[in-house]
Amino acid sequence: MSDRKNYALLSLIVISALVFSLLGTRWNALYYHNADTYTVPNIPLVTAMKAIHDGTYLSDLLGSRTVTTASFIDNNSLLFGNIAFRVSETDLSAVEIMSTNIETYSFTTADDNYFKDACFIGDSRTVGISQYSGIENATFLCKNSLSIYDYDKKKFTYEGEKKTIREILSDQEFSKIYLMVGINECGTGTPETFFKQYKEVVADIRSLQPDALIFIQGNLLVTESKSSEDENITNENISARNKLIATLANQKDIFYIDINESSLCADGSLISDYTWDQVHIRAQYYPIWKDFLLKHAIVI
């Protein structure tokens, strides 16, 4: 009886090894052979064990080719949980339906009601937007000379008491948040140190307002005359900061809007006729800003 059990166990081991060898041969050819990002010994049993560990065997069930999770996903791969699926063009539409996490959005045009439940955070330019653009149904957390380093300072009187921007965002829920600071920081540190702080603030806003769309506004350039005369507030300095903060946009829930693409600017500078001090635009031109934002709306 003992011998029969041993023979049965040995037979099961042999059959299992044979089955996994066949599967390993198949999975090696499909997923690991000549793969640039993986080094897998060309041993069927080893391949089978790795495929089971990585989850690539699921491709036979899902009908699409998979690769294991790596530190990057290329343009032909999509991430679900901890498995990256490499899909063909014919599979792409079906995969997109399976996951809303990868969906991106494009700008569209909206009406003035779009700014309902929106919050604008910024310096004196945003003060101008609050006063002269015609946006009436939004919250404005803006102050002259505000910088990214003032995010956690008690700069605002809100509901009868002094609060920080962070505290207000913790208490109040918004559907859209517009952020524009950076020109006052041009004389402080470097574009890289500014970006480090800016990135931390955006991450904190994201955690406090998980359902809000975040709009990063590029800083408006100054006139060519101002840029050539000032040591710190130059269009080169402003553009360097804009280029960095634009990288935070993902077209999913964080978007970058470059006001310098509007008619307020030409040839890489603020048009001098639109400004009274070479930095801030005249009151009658702020509706151009509002219209530009409305043409860069996200509707989900």
GROMACS .gro file of N, CA and C in nm, residues 142-268:
model
  381
  142CYS      N    1  -0.655   8.511  -0.247
  142CYS     CA    2  -0.547   8.581  -0.317
  142CYS      C    3  -0.506   8.703  -0.238
  143LYS      N    4  -0.381   8.741  -0.255
  143LYS     CA    5  -0.326   8.852  -0.180
  143LYS      C    6  -0.205   8.906  -0.255
  144ASN      N    7  -0.188   9.038  -0.251
  144ASN     CA    8  -0.070   9.098  -0.313
  144ASN      C    9   0.057   9.039  -0.252
  145SER      N   10   0.153   9.009  -0.338
  145SER     CA   11   0.284   8.955  -0.297
  145SER      C   12   0.277   8.813  -0.241
  146LEU      N   13   0.165   8.743  -0.256
  146LEU     CA   14   0.157   8.605  -0.209
  146LEU      C   15   0.257   8.519  -0.284
  147SER      N   16   0.321   8.428  -0.213
  147SER     CA   17   0.416   8.335  -0.276
  147SER      C   18   0.381   8.193  -0.237
  148ILE      N   19   0.446   8.100  -0.300
  148ILE     CA   20   0.422   7.959  -0.271
  148ILE      C   21   0.461   7.925  -0.127
  149TYR      N   22   0.549   8.006  -0.070
  149TYR     CA   23   0.595   7.981   0.067
  149TYR      C   24   0.496   8.032   0.172
  150ASP      N   25   0.389   8.096   0.127
  150ASP     CA   26   0.286   8.147   0.219
  150ASP      C   27   0.170   8.050   0.235
  151TYR      N   28   0.180   7.935   0.175
  151TYR     CA   29   0.069   7.840   0.173
  151TYR      C   30   0.021   7.804   0.314
  152ASP      N   31   0.115   7.790   0.406
  152ASP     CA   32   0.079   7.747   0.542
  152ASP      C   33   0.094   7.860   0.643
  153LYS      N   34   0.078   7.984   0.597
  153LYS     CA   35   0.083   8.099   0.687
  153LYS      C   36  -0.056   8.161   0.697
  154LYS      N   37  -0.088   8.213   0.814
  154LYS     CA   38  -0.221   8.270   0.839
  154LYS      C   39  -0.232   8.406   0.772
  155LYS      N   40  -0.264   8.404   0.643
  155LYS     CA   41  -0.268   8.525   0.562
  155LYS      C   42  -0.410   8.573   0.533
  156PHE      N   43  -0.509   8.489   0.564
  156PHE     CA   44  -0.645   8.520   0.520
  156PHE      C   45  -0.743   8.520   0.637
  157THR      N   46  -0.836   8.615   0.634
  157THR     CA   47  -0.946   8.616   0.729
  157THR      C   48  -1.063   8.543   0.664
  158TYR      N   49  -1.098   8.429   0.720
  158TYR     CA   50  -1.201   8.344   0.661
  158TYR      C   51  -1.299   8.304   0.770
  159GLU      N   52  -1.425   8.339   0.749
  159GLU     CA   53  -1.529   8.311   0.845
  159GLU      C   54  -1.494   8.367   0.984
  160GLY      N   55  -1.440   8.488   0.983
  160GLY     CA   56  -1.417   8.561   1.107
  160GLY      C   57  -1.287   8.533   1.179
  161GLU      N   58  -1.200   8.448   1.122
  161GLU     CA   59  -1.074   8.423   1.190
  161GLU      C   60  -0.960   8.405   1.090
  162LYS      N   61  -0.839   8.430   1.137
  162LYS     CA   62  -0.721   8.419   1.053
  162LYS      C   63  -0.690   8.272   1.025
  163LYS      N   64  -0.676   8.241   0.898
  163LYS     CA   65  -0.648   8.102   0.862
  163LYS      C   66  -0.544   8.096   0.751
  164THR      N   67  -0.485   7.979   0.736
  164THR     CA   68  -0.394   7.952   0.624
  164THR      C   69  -0.475   7.900   0.506
  165ILE      N   70  -0.414   7.904   0.389
  165ILE     CA   71  -0.480   7.844   0.272
  165ILE      C   72  -0.508   7.697   0.300
  166ARG      N   73  -0.413   7.632   0.361
  166ARG     CA   74  -0.428   7.489   0.390
  166ARG      C   75  -0.547   7.462   0.482
  167GLU      N   76  -0.563   7.546   0.584
  167GLU     CA   77  -0.675   7.528   0.676
  167GLU      C   78  -0.809   7.549   0.606
  168ILE      N   79  -0.814   7.646   0.517
  168ILE     CA   80  -0.939   7.672   0.445
  168ILE      C   81  -0.972   7.555   0.352
  169LEU      N   82  -0.870   7.502   0.286
  169LEU     CA   83  -0.893   7.387   0.198
  169LEU      C   84  -0.932   7.264   0.277
  170SER      N   85  -0.893   7.259   0.403
  170SER     CA   86  -0.931   7.146   0.489
  170SER      C   87  -1.077   7.155   0.531
  171ASP      N   88  -1.127   7.278   0.538
  171ASP     CA   89  -1.264   7.300   0.587
  171ASP      C   90  -1.368   7.306   0.475
  172GLN      N   91  -1.328   7.356   0.360
  172GLN     CA   92  -1.422   7.383   0.251
  172GLN      C   93  -1.393   7.293   0.131
  173GLU      N   94  -1.497   7.240   0.070
  173GLU     CA   95  -1.481   7.153  -0.046
  173GLU      C   96  -1.505   7.232  -0.175
  174PHE      N   97  -1.414   7.217  -0.272
  174PHE     CA   98  -1.426   7.286  -0.400
  174PHE      C   99  -1.424   7.185  -0.514
  175SER      N  100  -1.486   7.222  -0.625
  175SER     CA  101  -1.486   7.134  -0.742
  175SER      C  102  -1.367   7.161  -0.833
  176LYS      N  103  -1.315   7.284  -0.829
  176LYS     CA  104  -1.201   7.323  -0.913
  176LYS      C  105  -1.112   7.416  -0.834
  177ILE      N  106  -0.983   7.399  -0.848
  177ILE     CA  107  -0.887   7.486  -0.780
  177ILE      C  108  -0.787   7.538  -0.882
  178TYR      N  109  -0.779   7.670  -0.892
  178TYR     CA  110  -0.684   7.736  -0.981
  178TYR      C  111  -0.570   7.793  -0.897
  179LEU      N  112  -0.449   7.760  -0.935
  179LEU     CA  113  -0.331   7.805  -0.861
  179LEU      C  114  -0.238   7.883  -0.953
  180MET      N  115  -0.205   8.006  -0.912
  180MET     CA  116  -0.106   8.083  -0.988
  180MET      C  117  -0.021   8.168  -0.894
  181VAL      N  118   0.098   8.120  -0.867
  181VAL     CA  119   0.199   8.195  -0.794
  181VAL      C  120   0.333   8.168  -0.861
  182GLY      N  121   0.428   8.258  -0.840
  182GLY     CA  122   0.560   8.233  -0.897
  182GLY      C  123   0.639   8.358  -0.931
  183ILE      N  124   0.571   8.466  -0.965
  183ILE     CA  125   0.646   8.585  -1.005
  183ILE      C  126   0.714   8.650  -0.884
  184ASN      N  127   0.652   8.644  -0.767
  184ASN     CA  128   0.713   8.701  -0.648
  184ASN      C  129   0.831   8.619  -0.598
  185GLU      N  130   0.842   8.496  -0.647
  185GLU     CA  131   0.952   8.409  -0.608
  185GLU      C  132   1.073   8.421  -0.700
  186CYS      N  133   1.062   8.502  -0.804
  186CYS     CA  134   1.171   8.510  -0.901
  186CYS      C  135   1.302   8.561  -0.841
  187GLY      N  136   1.293   8.637  -0.734
  187GLY     CA  137   1.415   8.686  -0.669
  187GLY      C  138   1.461   8.599  -0.554
  188THR      N  139   1.395   8.483  -0.537
  188THR     CA  140   1.428   8.395  -0.426
  188THR      C  141   1.466   8.257  -0.477
  189GLY      N  142   1.581   8.209  -0.439
  189GLY     CA  143   1.623   8.075  -0.477
  189GLY      C  144   1.637   8.056  -0.627
  190THR      N  145   1.612   7.935  -0.671
  190THR     CA  146   1.624   7.898  -0.811
  190THR      C  147   1.491   7.841  -0.859
  191PRO      N  148   1.475   7.825  -0.991
  191PRO     CA  149   1.354   7.759  -1.040
  191PRO      C  150   1.334   7.621  -0.977
  192GLU      N  151   1.444   7.552  -0.950
  192GLU     CA  152   1.435   7.417  -0.895
  192GLU      C  153   1.387   7.418  -0.749
  193THR      N  154   1.437   7.514  -0.668
  193THR     CA  155   1.390   7.521  -0.529
  193THR      C  156   1.245   7.565  -0.523
  194PHE      N  157   1.207   7.656  -0.613
  194PHE     CA  158   1.067   7.697  -0.623
  194PHE      C  159   0.980   7.577  -0.659
  195PHE      N  160   1.024   7.499  -0.756
  195PHE     CA  161   0.945   7.385  -0.802
  195PHE      C  162   0.930   7.281  -0.692
  196LYS      N  163   1.033   7.260  -0.612
  196LYS     CA  164   1.025   7.164  -0.502
  196LYS      C  165   0.912   7.202  -0.407
  197GLN      N  166   0.905   7.328  -0.369
  197GLN     CA  167   0.799   7.373  -0.280
  197GLN      C  168   0.663   7.368  -0.349
  198TYR      N  169   0.659   7.409  -0.475
  198TYR     CA  170   0.534   7.411  -0.551
  198TYR      C  171   0.477   7.269  -0.562
  199LYS      N  172   0.562   7.173  -0.590
  199LYS     CA  173   0.518   7.034  -0.604
  199LYS      C  174   0.461   6.981  -0.473
  200GLU      N  175   0.523   7.018  -0.360
  200GLU     CA  176   0.473   6.975  -0.231
  200GLU      C  177   0.336   7.036  -0.201
  201VAL      N  178   0.318   7.162  -0.240
  201VAL     CA  179   0.189   7.228  -0.218
  201VAL      C  180   0.081   7.163  -0.302
  202VAL      N  181   0.109   7.136  -0.429
  202VAL     CA  182   0.011   7.072  -0.516
  202VAL      C  183  -0.026   6.933  -0.462
  203ALA      N  184   0.074   6.860  -0.414
  203ALA     CA  185   0.046   6.727  -0.357
  203ALA      C  186  -0.043   6.739  -0.234
  204ASP      N  187  -0.020   6.841  -0.153
  204ASP     CA  188  -0.103   6.860  -0.034
  204ASP      C  189  -0.245   6.900  -0.071
  205ILE      N  190  -0.257   6.989  -0.170
  205ILE     CA  191  -0.391   7.027  -0.218
  205ILE      C  192  -0.465   6.905  -0.271
  206ARG      N  193  -0.392   6.819  -0.343
  206ARG     CA  194  -0.454   6.697  -0.395
  206ARG      C  195  -0.508   6.610  -0.282
  207SER      N  196  -0.433   6.600  -0.173
  207SER     CA  197  -0.476   6.514  -0.062
  207SER      C  198  -0.594   6.576   0.013
  208LEU      N  199  -0.597   6.710   0.022
  208LEU     CA  200  -0.706   6.777   0.093
  208LEU      C  201  -0.833   6.787   0.010
  209GLN      N  202  -0.816   6.792  -0.121
  209GLN     CA  203  -0.930   6.807  -0.212
  209GLN      C  204  -0.927   6.693  -0.315
  210PRO      N  205  -0.953   6.571  -0.273
  210PRO     CA  206  -0.937   6.454  -0.363
  210PRO      C  207  -1.032   6.455  -0.483
  211ASP      N  208  -1.143   6.526  -0.473
  211ASP     CA  209  -1.241   6.525  -0.582
  211ASP      C  210  -1.232   6.649  -0.673
  212ALA      N  211  -1.145   6.740  -0.639
  212ALA     CA  212  -1.135   6.865  -0.716
  212ALA      C  213  -1.042   6.850  -0.835
  213LEU      N  214  -1.073   6.923  -0.942
  213LEU     CA  215  -0.979   6.938  -1.053
  213LEU      C  216  -0.883   7.049  -1.017
  214ILE      N  217  -0.755   7.026  -1.037
  214ILE     CA  218  -0.654   7.127  -1.006
  214ILE      C  219  -0.601   7.185  -1.136
  215PHE      N  220  -0.608   7.317  -1.147
  215PHE     CA  221  -0.558   7.386  -1.266
  215PHE      C  222  -0.435   7.467  -1.228
  216ILE      N  223  -0.322   7.427  -1.278
  216ILE     CA  224  -0.198   7.500  -1.258
  216ILE      C  225  -0.188   7.605  -1.368
  217GLN      N  226  -0.189   7.731  -1.326
  217GLN     CA  227  -0.179   7.838  -1.424
  217GLN      C  228  -0.034   7.884  -1.438
  218GLY      N  229   0.015   7.885  -1.561
  218GLY     CA  230   0.147   7.941  -1.585
  218GLY      C  231   0.147   8.089  -1.554
  219ASN      N  232   0.257   8.139  -1.500
  219ASN     CA  233   0.265   8.280  -1.467
  219ASN      C  234   0.269   8.367  -1.592
  220LEU      N  235   0.192   8.473  -1.589
  220LEU     CA  236   0.189   8.567  -1.700
  220LEU      C  237   0.326   8.632  -1.716
  221LEU      N  238   0.373   8.639  -1.838
  221LEU     CA  239   0.501   8.704  -1.866
  221LEU      C  240   0.490   8.855  -1.844
  222VAL      N  241   0.602   8.922  -1.840
  222VAL     CA  242   0.606   9.068  -1.829
  222VAL      C  243   0.642   9.125  -1.967
  223THR      N  244   0.641   9.258  -1.977
  223THR     CA  245   0.673   9.319  -2.106
  223THR      C  246   0.821   9.298  -2.138
  224GLU      N  247   0.855   9.311  -2.263
  224GLU     CA  248   0.994   9.296  -2.306
  224GLU      C  249   1.084   9.398  -2.236
  225SER      N  250   1.031   9.520  -2.220
  225SER     CA  251   1.107   9.626  -2.154
  225SER      C  252   1.138   9.590  -2.008
  226LYS      N  253   1.036   9.543  -1.935
  226LYS     CA  254   1.054   9.504  -1.795
  226LYS      C  255   1.153   9.389  -1.784
  227SER      N  256   1.142   9.293  -1.872
  227SER     CA  257   1.228   9.176  -1.868
  227SER      C  258   1.374   9.212  -1.890
  228SER      N  259   1.399   9.308  -1.977
  228SER     CA  260   1.537   9.345  -2.009
  228SER      C  261   1.599   9.435  -1.903
  229GLU      N  262   1.515   9.503  -1.825
  229GLU     CA  263   1.566   9.599  -1.727
  229GLU      C  264   1.579   9.539  -1.588
  230ASP      N  265   1.492   9.444  -1.552
  230ASP     CA  266   1.490   9.389  -1.417
  230ASP      C  267   1.590   9.274  -1.403
  231GLU      N  268   1.651   9.266  -1.286
  231GLU     CA  269   1.750   9.161  -1.264
  231GLU      C  270   1.687   9.025  -1.238
  232ASN      N  271   1.572   9.025  -1.171
  232ASN     CA  272   1.508   8.900  -1.130
  232ASN      C  273   1.381   8.867  -1.207
  233ILE      N  274   1.293   8.966  -1.221
  233ILE     CA  275   1.165   8.941  -1.289
  233ILE      C  276   1.187   8.952  -1.439
  234THR      N  277   1.231   8.844  -1.496
  234THR     CA  278   1.257   8.837  -1.639
  234THR      C  279   1.171   8.728  -1.700
  235ASN      N  280   1.143   8.738  -1.827
  235ASN     CA  281   1.062   8.636  -1.893
  235ASN      C  282   1.135   8.502  -1.897
  236GLU      N  283   1.266   8.507  -1.900
  236GLU     CA  284   1.343   8.382  -1.896
  236GLU      C  285   1.323   8.312  -1.762
  237ASN      N  286   1.326   8.390  -1.654
  237ASN     CA  287   1.308   8.336  -1.520
  237ASN      C  288   1.166   8.283  -1.501
  238ILE      N  289   1.068   8.360  -1.548
  238ILE     CA  290   0.928   8.317  -1.537
  238ILE      C  291   0.905   8.190  -1.618
  239SER      N  292   0.957   8.186  -1.739
  239SER     CA  293   0.938   8.070  -1.827
  239SER      C  294   1.002   7.945  -1.770
  240ALA      N  295   1.118   7.961  -1.703
  240ALA     CA  296   1.184   7.846  -1.643
  240ALA      C  297   1.097   7.784  -1.535
  241ARG      N  298   1.032   7.867  -1.457
  241ARG     CA  299   0.941   7.817  -1.354
  241ARG      C  300   0.815   7.756  -1.415
  242ASN      N  301   0.762   7.821  -1.517
  242ASN     CA  302   0.643   7.767  -1.584
  242ASN      C  303   0.669   7.629  -1.643
  243LYS      N  304   0.786   7.614  -1.700
  243LYS     CA  305   0.820   7.486  -1.764
  243LYS      C  306   0.822   7.373  -1.661
  244LEU      N  307   0.871   7.403  -1.542
  244LEU     CA  308   0.878   7.301  -1.438
  244LEU      C  309   0.741   7.266  -1.383
  245ILE      N  310   0.661   7.366  -1.351
  245ILE     CA  311   0.530   7.336  -1.290
  245ILE      C  312   0.437   7.269  -1.391
  246ALA      N  313   0.460   7.292  -1.519
  246ALA     CA  314   0.376   7.228  -1.621
  246ALA      C  315   0.391   7.076  -1.619
  247THR      N  316   0.505   7.028  -1.569
  247THR     CA  317   0.527   6.882  -1.566
  247THR      C  318   0.437   6.812  -1.466
  248LEU      N  319   0.373   6.886  -1.377
  248LEU     CA  320   0.285   6.824  -1.277
  248LEU      C  321   0.150   6.786  -1.336
  249ALA      N  322   0.117   6.841  -1.450
  249ALA     CA  323  -0.012   6.811  -1.512
  249ALA      C  324  -0.015   6.668  -1.565
  250ASN      N  325  -0.127   6.600  -1.545
  250ASN     CA  326  -0.141   6.463  -1.595
  250ASN      C  327  -0.261   6.446  -1.688
  251GLN      N  328  -0.334   6.556  -1.713
  251GLN     CA  329  -0.454   6.555  -1.797
  251GLN      C  330  -0.562   6.460  -1.746
  252LYS      N  331  -0.553   6.426  -1.619
  252LYS     CA  332  -0.655   6.342  -1.556
  252LYS      C  333  -0.730   6.422  -1.449
  253ASP      N  334  -0.653   6.473  -1.353
  253ASP     CA  335  -0.715   6.558  -1.250
  253ASP      C  336  -0.630   6.682  -1.221
  254ILE      N  337  -0.515   6.692  -1.287
  254ILE     CA  338  -0.430   6.811  -1.275
  254ILE      C  339  -0.399   6.860  -1.417
  255PHE      N  340  -0.425   6.988  -1.442
  255PHE     CA  341  -0.413   7.043  -1.577
  255PHE      C  342  -0.331   7.171  -1.575
  256TYR      N  343  -0.257   7.193  -1.682
  256TYR     CA  344  -0.175   7.313  -1.694
  256TYR      C  345  -0.239   7.407  -1.797
  257ILE      N  346  -0.258   7.533  -1.757
  257ILE     CA  347  -0.312   7.634  -1.846
  257ILE      C  348  -0.211   7.746  -1.861
  258ASP      N  349  -0.171   7.774  -1.983
  258ASP     CA  350  -0.070   7.877  -2.010
  258ASP      C  351  -0.137   8.003  -2.063
  259ILE      N  352  -0.157   8.101  -1.973
  259ILE     CA  353  -0.222   8.226  -2.012
  259ILE      C  354  -0.139   8.302  -2.115
  260ASN      N  355  -0.011   8.268  -2.127
  260ASN     CA  356   0.075   8.335  -2.223
  260ASN      C  357   0.042   8.298  -2.368
  261GLU      N  358  -0.046   8.199  -2.383
  261GLU     CA  359  -0.093   8.163  -2.517
  261GLU      C  360  -0.215   8.245  -2.557
  262SER      N  361  -0.263   8.330  -2.467
  262SER     CA  362  -0.378   8.415  -2.496
  262SER      C  363  -0.334   8.539  -2.572
  263SER      N  364  -0.430   8.622  -2.606
  263SER     CA  365  -0.400   8.745  -2.680
  263SER      C  366  -0.337   8.853  -2.593
  264LEU      N  367  -0.317   8.824  -2.465
  264LEU     CA  368  -0.249   8.919  -2.378
  264LEU      C  369  -0.099   8.928  -2.409
  265CYS      N  370  -0.048   8.827  -2.475
  265CYS     CA  371   0.095   8.821  -2.503
  265CYS      C  372   0.122   8.807  -2.653
  266ALA      N  373   0.239   8.849  -2.691
  266ALA     CA  374   0.285   8.834  -2.829
  266ALA      C  375   0.437   8.831  -2.830
  267ASP      N  376   0.493   8.743  -2.913
  267ASP     CA  377   0.638   8.732  -2.927
  267ASP      C  378   0.708   8.709  -2.793
  268GLY      N  379   0.646   8.629  -2.708
  268GLY     CA  380   0.709   8.590  -2.583
  268GLY      C  381   0.710   8.695  -2.476
   0.00000   0.00000   0.00000
